[in-house]
Amino acid sequence: MLGGGLFSNKPVAAPTNPNKDFEVTQPPDDTVSAMAFSPATMQQNFLIAGSWDNSVRCWEVEQSGKTVPKSMQSMTMPILDVCWSDDGTKVFMASCDKQVKCWDLGSNQTVQVAAHDAPIKTCHWVKAPSYTCIMTGSWDKTLKFWDVRSPVPMMTINLPERAYCADVDYPMAVVGTASRGIVVYKLEGKPEMVKSVDSPLKYQHRCVAIFRDKKKQSPTGFGLGSVEGRVAIHYIQPQSSKDNFTFKCHRQNNSGTMNVQDIYAVNDIKFHPVHGTLATVGSDATFAYWDKDARTKLKSSETLDQPITKCCFNSNGQIFAYSTGYDWSKGHEYNNPAKKPQIFLKPCFEDLKPKSSN
C-alpha cells in the first residue's frame, strides 16, 4: 500500500452494517420517518415503514430474519407517521398532505379517514372498552379523535402548540408539542387532559414513549428524547422526588478538542414490551439499550454510516428494528444522495433483560 494507506489523513468511512444485523430488502428510497411492527393479534410478524419518499411499505418478517416485501401504498406528500389497527387488518398513514388514510391490507385499498389544516405529525390507534378510534396530532395545534366510519371527528382538543410527537398506551396518551410543551391525557370514557407538564429538558424534544409500572399493569410515565442528546424519565405520579431523572446519551468525545463532546439528537425511544427496558437511537448513527430502573446502559451499538432515524420492537420483544438515513441534523451540505436508507432487524430479547431483578 504505497502512497498513503495507513498514513492517510482521510477519515475512515463507517461501515453500513457494522452490527452484522439482518437487512430488510427493498427499503424506501428516502429516509424512514415512521416504523411499526404488527400487533400481537397476528401470528406472523409484519413490519411497516413510512418514508419521506411519500410511501408506506409492508414486509413479512420470517423466523429466519429474511424479509419479504408484501405491498406498498403512496400519498401525495411525505409520510410522517404510521400505525396499525389492533386486529392487524389495517394500517393508518399520516402525511404532510394534511390527511390520514386507512390502508386495508386485505383489499389493498386506501380511503381517507382524517384531515387537519396542516401536516399531520402523529397518528395512533386507540382501543377502549367503549370505543375505537384514531388519534391524530397536527401542526395546526389540534389533537383529533376519529371514528374511521365518519368524516367528522368525534372530538377536537386544542393543543398549546404544534404536535411534534405522541404516544398512546390505553388509557394514557402523551403529546409533546413545540416550545417544549407536554400534555398528558386519559382516554377512559372520553379523552380529557390530566395535566400539562413542563419539559424536564432544556431543548426541543422530538420523541416520546409511554412506559408501564414494573408489574406491567398500567402506564405510569414516559420517556422523552431531545435534540440535546438527553433523555428524561418522567413518572406522572412519582413516589419519590428521585423517581424523575434525565440522562445523557448519543454524545461522542470530539477527537479534535479535549473535554468537548459532540452532542446528537435522540431521534426515537421505544420501551421493550416484556422487560420494560428501553432503546434509544440517534443522529450519531448508534443505538443503545438502557435499564431505567438500574439507571445503567445495557448495550451500545457499533457506529453506522448514517444517522438512525426510527426504531421499534415486535410484539413479543424478540426483534428490534432500526432505520438509517440522512436526518438533516448537519444541514444540506452533508447530504449524500448516493447513500440510501436501510432498515435492519436484530434479535434483542436477551440483550434487553434488566440488570435489576427487584
Tab-separated table of N, CA, C and O in Angstrom, residues 7 27 76 89 112 175 222 224 233 303 319:
chain	number	residue	atom	x	y	z
A	7	PHE	N	-1.120	5.920	6.581
A	7	PHE	CA	-0.784	7.279	6.985
A	7	PHE	C	-1.709	8.319	6.370
A	7	PHE	O	-1.490	9.508	6.502
A	27	PRO	N	-35.763	-1.425	0.789
A	27	PRO	CA	-36.167	-0.346	1.696
A	27	PRO	C	-36.671	0.868	0.911
A	27	PRO	O	-36.568	0.890	-0.323
A	76	THR	N	-49.600	11.786	-1.472
A	76	THR	CA	-49.088	12.836	-2.366
A	76	THR	C	-47.902	13.589	-1.778
A	76	THR	O	-47.195	14.282	-2.500
A	89	THR	N	-55.507	-5.736	10.529
A	89	THR	CA	-56.034	-5.756	9.159
A	89	THR	C	-55.836	-4.441	8.428
A	89	THR	O	-55.932	-4.390	7.201
A	112	GLN	N	-59.471	7.928	2.767
A	112	GLN	CA	-59.159	8.988	3.730
A	112	GLN	C	-60.061	8.868	4.954
A	112	GLN	O	-61.273	8.702	4.830
A	175	VAL	N	-48.701	13.817	24.534
A	175	VAL	CA	-48.381	14.582	23.328
A	175	VAL	C	-47.300	15.600	23.667
A	175	VAL	O	-47.441	16.369	24.632
A	222	PHE	N	-43.467	8.375	31.170
A	222	PHE	CA	-42.970	8.408	29.789
A	222	PHE	C	-41.488	8.750	29.750
A	222	PHE	O	-40.944	9.352	30.675
A	224	LEU	N	-38.723	10.776	27.343
A	224	LEU	CA	-38.728	11.899	26.405
A	224	LEU	C	-37.311	12.098	25.890
A	224	LEU	O	-36.374	12.174	26.684
A	233	ILE	N	-36.722	10.591	32.061
A	233	ILE	CA	-37.674	9.585	32.538
A	233	ILE	C	-38.613	10.295	33.511
A	233	ILE	O	-38.162	10.862	34.515
A	303	THR	N	-21.002	2.059	15.397
A	303	THR	CA	-21.474	3.248	14.683
A	303	THR	C	-21.712	2.938	13.212
A	303	THR	O	-20.847	2.373	12.537
A	319	ILE	N	-37.594	-9.024	18.428
A	319	ILE	CA	-36.913	-8.355	17.303
A	319	ILE	C	-36.882	-6.852	17.530
A	319	ILE	O	-37.891	-6.238	17.897
